[in-house]
Tab-separated table of C-alpha atoms and ligand atoms in Angstrom:
chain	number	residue	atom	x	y	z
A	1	UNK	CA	0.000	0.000	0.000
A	2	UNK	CA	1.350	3.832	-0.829
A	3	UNK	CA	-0.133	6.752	0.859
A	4	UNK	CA	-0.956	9.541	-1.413
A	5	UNK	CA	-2.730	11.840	0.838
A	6	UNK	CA	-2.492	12.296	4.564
A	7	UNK	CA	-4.086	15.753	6.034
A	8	UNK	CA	-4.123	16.776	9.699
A	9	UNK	CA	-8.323	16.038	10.267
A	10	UNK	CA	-8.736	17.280	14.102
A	11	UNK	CA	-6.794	16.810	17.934
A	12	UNK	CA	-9.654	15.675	20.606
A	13	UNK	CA	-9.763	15.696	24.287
A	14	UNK	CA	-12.411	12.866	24.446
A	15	UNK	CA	-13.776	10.426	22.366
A	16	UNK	CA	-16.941	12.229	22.120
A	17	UNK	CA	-14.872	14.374	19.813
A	18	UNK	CA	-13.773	12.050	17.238
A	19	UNK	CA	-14.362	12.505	13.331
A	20	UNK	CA	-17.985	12.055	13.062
A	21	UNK	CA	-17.723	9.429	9.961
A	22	UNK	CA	-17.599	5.835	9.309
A	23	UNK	CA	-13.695	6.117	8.430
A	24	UNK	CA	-11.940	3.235	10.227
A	25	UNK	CA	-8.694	4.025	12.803
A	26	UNK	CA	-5.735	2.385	12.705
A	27	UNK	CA	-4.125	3.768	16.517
A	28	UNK	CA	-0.812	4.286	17.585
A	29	UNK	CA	-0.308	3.958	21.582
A	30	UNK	CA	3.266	3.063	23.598
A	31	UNK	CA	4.943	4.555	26.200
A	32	UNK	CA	5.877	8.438	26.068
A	33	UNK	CA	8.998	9.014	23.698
A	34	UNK	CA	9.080	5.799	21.880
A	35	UNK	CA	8.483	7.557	18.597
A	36	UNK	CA	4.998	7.306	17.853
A	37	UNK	CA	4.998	10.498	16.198
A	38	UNK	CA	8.101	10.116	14.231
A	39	UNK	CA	6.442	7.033	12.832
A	40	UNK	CA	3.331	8.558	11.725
A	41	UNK	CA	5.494	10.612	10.055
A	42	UNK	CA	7.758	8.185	8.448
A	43	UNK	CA	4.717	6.021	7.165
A	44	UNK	CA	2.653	9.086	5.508
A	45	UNK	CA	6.310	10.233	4.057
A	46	UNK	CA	5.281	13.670	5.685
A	47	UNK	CA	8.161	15.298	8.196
A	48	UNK	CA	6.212	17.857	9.662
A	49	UNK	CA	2.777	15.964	9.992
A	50	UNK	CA	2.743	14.910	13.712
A	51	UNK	CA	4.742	17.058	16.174
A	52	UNK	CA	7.887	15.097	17.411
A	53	UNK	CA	9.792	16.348	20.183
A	54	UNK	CA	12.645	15.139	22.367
A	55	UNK	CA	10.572	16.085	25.421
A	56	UNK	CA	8.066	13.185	26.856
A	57	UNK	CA	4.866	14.131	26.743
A	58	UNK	CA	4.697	15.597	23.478
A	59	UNK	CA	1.163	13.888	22.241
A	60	UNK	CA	-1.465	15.108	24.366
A	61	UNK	CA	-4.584	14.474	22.369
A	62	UNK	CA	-6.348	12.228	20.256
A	63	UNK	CA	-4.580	13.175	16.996
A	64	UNK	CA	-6.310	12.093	13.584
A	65	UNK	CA	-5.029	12.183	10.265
A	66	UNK	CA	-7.264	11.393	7.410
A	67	UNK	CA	-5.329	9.046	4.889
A	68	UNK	CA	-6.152	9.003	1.244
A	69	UNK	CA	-9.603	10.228	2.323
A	70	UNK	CA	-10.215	6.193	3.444
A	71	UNK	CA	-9.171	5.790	6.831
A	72	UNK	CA	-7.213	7.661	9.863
A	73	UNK	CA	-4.137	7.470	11.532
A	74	UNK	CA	-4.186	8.161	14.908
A	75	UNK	CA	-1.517	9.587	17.413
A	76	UNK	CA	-1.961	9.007	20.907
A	77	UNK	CA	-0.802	10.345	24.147
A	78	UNK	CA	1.709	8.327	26.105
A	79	UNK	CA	1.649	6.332	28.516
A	80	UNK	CA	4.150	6.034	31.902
A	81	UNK	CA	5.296	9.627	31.284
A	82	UNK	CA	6.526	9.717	35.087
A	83	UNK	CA	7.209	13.411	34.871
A	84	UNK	CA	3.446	14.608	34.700
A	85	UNK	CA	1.589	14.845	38.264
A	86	UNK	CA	-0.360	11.930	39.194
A	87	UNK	CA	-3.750	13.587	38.467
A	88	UNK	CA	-2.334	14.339	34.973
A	89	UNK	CA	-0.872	10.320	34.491
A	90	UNK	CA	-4.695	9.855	35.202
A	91	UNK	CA	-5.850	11.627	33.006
A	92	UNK	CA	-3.868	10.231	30.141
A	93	UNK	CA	-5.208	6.901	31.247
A	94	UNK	CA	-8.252	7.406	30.941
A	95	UNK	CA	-8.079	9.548	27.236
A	96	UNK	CA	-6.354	6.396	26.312
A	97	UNK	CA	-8.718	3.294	27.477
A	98	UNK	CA	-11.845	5.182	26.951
A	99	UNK	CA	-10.105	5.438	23.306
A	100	UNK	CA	-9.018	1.809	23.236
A	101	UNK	CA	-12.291	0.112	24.632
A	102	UNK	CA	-14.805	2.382	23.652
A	103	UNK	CA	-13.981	4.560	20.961
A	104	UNK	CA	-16.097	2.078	17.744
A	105	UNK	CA	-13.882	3.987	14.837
A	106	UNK	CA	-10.975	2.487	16.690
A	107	UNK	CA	-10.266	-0.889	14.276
A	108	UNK	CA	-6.413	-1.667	14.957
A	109	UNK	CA	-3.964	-0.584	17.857
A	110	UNK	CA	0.011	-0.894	16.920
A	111	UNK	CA	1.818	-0.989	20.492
A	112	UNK	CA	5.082	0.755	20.105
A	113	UNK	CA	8.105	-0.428	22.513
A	114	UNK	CA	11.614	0.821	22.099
A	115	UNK	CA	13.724	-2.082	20.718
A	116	UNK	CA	16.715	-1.346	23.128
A	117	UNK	CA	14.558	-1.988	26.570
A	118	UNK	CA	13.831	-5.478	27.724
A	119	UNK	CA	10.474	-5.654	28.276
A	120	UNK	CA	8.972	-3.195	30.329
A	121	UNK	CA	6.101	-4.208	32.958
A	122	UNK	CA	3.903	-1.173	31.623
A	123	UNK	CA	3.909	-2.131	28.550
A	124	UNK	CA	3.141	-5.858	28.758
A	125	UNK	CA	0.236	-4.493	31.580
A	126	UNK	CA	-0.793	-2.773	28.334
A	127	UNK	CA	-0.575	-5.393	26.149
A	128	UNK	CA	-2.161	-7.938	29.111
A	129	UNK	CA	-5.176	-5.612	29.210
A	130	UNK	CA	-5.503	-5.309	25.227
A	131	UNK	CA	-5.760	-9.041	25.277
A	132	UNK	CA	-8.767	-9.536	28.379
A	133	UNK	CA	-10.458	-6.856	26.580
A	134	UNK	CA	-10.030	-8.720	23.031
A	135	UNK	CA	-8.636	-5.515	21.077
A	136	UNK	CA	-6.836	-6.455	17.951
A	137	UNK	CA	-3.979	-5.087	18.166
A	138	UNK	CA	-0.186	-5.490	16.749
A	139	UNK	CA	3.744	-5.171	18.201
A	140	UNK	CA	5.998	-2.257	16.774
A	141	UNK	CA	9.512	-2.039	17.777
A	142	UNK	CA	10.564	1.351	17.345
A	143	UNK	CA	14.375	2.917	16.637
A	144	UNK	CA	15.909	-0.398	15.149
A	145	UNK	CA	18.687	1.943	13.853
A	146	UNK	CA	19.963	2.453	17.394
A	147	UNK	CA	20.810	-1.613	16.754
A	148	UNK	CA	22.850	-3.892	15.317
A	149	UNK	CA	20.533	-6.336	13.052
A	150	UNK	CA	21.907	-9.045	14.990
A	151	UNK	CA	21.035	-7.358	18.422
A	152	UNK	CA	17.662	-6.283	16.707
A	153	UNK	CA	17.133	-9.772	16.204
A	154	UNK	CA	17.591	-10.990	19.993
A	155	UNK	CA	15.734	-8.368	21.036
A	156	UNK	CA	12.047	-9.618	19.304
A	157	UNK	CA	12.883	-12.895	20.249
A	158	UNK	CA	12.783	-12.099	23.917
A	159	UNK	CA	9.941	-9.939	23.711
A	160	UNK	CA	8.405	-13.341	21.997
A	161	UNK	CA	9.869	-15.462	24.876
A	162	UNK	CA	8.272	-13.409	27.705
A	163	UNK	CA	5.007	-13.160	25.662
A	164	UNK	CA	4.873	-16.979	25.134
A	165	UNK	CA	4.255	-17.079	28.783
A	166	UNK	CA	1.678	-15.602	28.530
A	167	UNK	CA	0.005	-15.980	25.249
A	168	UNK	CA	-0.875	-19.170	23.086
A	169	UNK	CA	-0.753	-17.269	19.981
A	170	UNK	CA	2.125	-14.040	19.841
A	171	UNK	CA	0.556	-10.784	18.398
A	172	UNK	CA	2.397	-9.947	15.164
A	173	UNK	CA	5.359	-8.394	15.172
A	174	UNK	CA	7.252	-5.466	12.820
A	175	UNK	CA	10.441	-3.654	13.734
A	176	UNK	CA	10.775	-0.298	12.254
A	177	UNK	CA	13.109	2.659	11.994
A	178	UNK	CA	11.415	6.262	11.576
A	179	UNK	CA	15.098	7.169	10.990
A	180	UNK	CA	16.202	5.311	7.754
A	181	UNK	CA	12.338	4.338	6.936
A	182	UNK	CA	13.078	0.618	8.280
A	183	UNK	CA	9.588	-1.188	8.274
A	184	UNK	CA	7.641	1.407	6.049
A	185	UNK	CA	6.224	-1.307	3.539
A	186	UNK	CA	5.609	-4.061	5.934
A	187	UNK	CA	3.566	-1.847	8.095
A	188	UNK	CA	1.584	-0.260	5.534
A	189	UNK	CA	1.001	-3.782	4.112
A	190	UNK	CA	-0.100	-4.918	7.610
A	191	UNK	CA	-2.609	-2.343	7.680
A	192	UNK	CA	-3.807	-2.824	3.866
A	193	UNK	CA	-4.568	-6.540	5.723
A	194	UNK	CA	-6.159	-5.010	8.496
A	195	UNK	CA	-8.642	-2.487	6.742
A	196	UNK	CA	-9.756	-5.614	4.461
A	197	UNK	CA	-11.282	-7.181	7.631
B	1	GTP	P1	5.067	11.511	23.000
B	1	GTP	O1	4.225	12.275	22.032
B	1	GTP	O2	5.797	12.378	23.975
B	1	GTP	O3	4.328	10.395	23.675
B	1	GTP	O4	6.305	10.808	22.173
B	1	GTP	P2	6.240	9.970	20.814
B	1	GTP	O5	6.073	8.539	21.146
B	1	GTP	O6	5.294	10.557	19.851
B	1	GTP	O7	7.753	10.119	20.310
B	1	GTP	P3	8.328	11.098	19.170
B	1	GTP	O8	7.930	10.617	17.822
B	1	GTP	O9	7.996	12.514	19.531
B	1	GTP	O10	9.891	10.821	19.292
B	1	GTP	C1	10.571	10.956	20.531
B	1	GTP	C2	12.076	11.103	20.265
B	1	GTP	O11	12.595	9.888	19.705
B	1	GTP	C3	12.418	12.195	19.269
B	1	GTP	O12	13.595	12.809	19.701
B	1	GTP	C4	12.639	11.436	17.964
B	1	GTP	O13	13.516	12.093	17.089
B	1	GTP	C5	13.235	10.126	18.460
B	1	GTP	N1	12.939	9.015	17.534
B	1	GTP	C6	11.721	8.609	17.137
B	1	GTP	N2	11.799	7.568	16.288
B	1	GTP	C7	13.119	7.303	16.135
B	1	GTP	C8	13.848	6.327	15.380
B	1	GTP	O14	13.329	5.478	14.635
B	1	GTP	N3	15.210	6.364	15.503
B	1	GTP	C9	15.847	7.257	16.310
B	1	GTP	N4	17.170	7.173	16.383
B	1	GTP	N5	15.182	8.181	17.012
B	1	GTP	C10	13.846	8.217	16.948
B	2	MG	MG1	3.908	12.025	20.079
């Protein structure tokens, strides 16, 4: 799949908010800083599209962008930013399962995780949760550049161990680069796959 057209549609505080259509989502969640953003970014082939900062905490808001006038991207807040007040940390909870659970244009989550970390306990409470809850959701491992291909490679396979506890059948899996474009054409073939569903 290419992406011809990508346009910033709206930024909402609640899902009451949301583009009032029957375009599908396709959701971008992960701890603050992994590079959500960046990827939007790298996947729409737009630089300046979603606001990337070094700073956690960038992505406040329900972002959507309105792809090829068929479906949306969506950039979410993070999660586990331990810098914000508690109240704050709440709040982002909350934007973000009321967004996950209950939001209906909400068709496919990627979870981002930052392929130098072992596997952190927030995300795989996360990714625990998306399961009970039966989201459909997929793995993105973000900044594969910072990596040799070799360590890259270790790295999924002991995210896979630790989710093999855990799970019969492993979500799938992409590594990407926002960076050098790593993963572009797998990911927008994944979600080609997914909007056919
Ligand atoms: P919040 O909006 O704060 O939740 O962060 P985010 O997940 O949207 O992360 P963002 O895209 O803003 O990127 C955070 C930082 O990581 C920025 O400094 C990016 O330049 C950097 N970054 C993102 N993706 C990559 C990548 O693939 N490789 C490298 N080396 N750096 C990256
Ligand atoms: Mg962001």
């Amino acid at each position: 799949m290419q992406i011809r057209k990508a346009l910033f549609r709206c930024s909402s505080e609640r899902i009451t908010q949301v583009p009032n259509d029957d375009l599908r989502d396709i959701a971008f969640i992960g701890r603050s800083n992994v590079g959500k953003s960046s990827l939007i970014n790298m996947l729409t082939g737009r630089p300046g599209l979603a606001k990337v900062s070094g700073t956690p905490g960038k992505t406040r808001l329900i972002n959507h962008f309105r792809i090829d006038d068929a479906w949306y991207l969506v950039d979410l807040p993070g999660y586990g930013y331990a810098r914000t007040s508690k109240s704050l940390r709440q709040d982002f909870a909350k934007i973000i399962t009321d967004y996950v659970l209950r939001c209906e244009k909400m068709h496919y989550l990627f979870v981002l995780v930052d392929i130098r970390l072992e596997p952190q306990k927030i995300d795989l409470r996360f990714i625990e949760m998306l399961g009970e809850n039966g989201v459909p959701f997929g793995i993105i491992f973000t900044k594969a550049d910072k990596l040799s291909a070799t360590q890259a490679r270790r790295s999924v396979e002991r995210y896979k161990a630790i989710l093999s506890e855990q799970w019969e059948e492993l979500p799938p899996m992409l590594v990407s680069s926002s960076e050098r474009g790593t993963g572009r054409e797998d990911i927008l073939d994944h979600i080609a796959k997914c909007l056919e569903v």
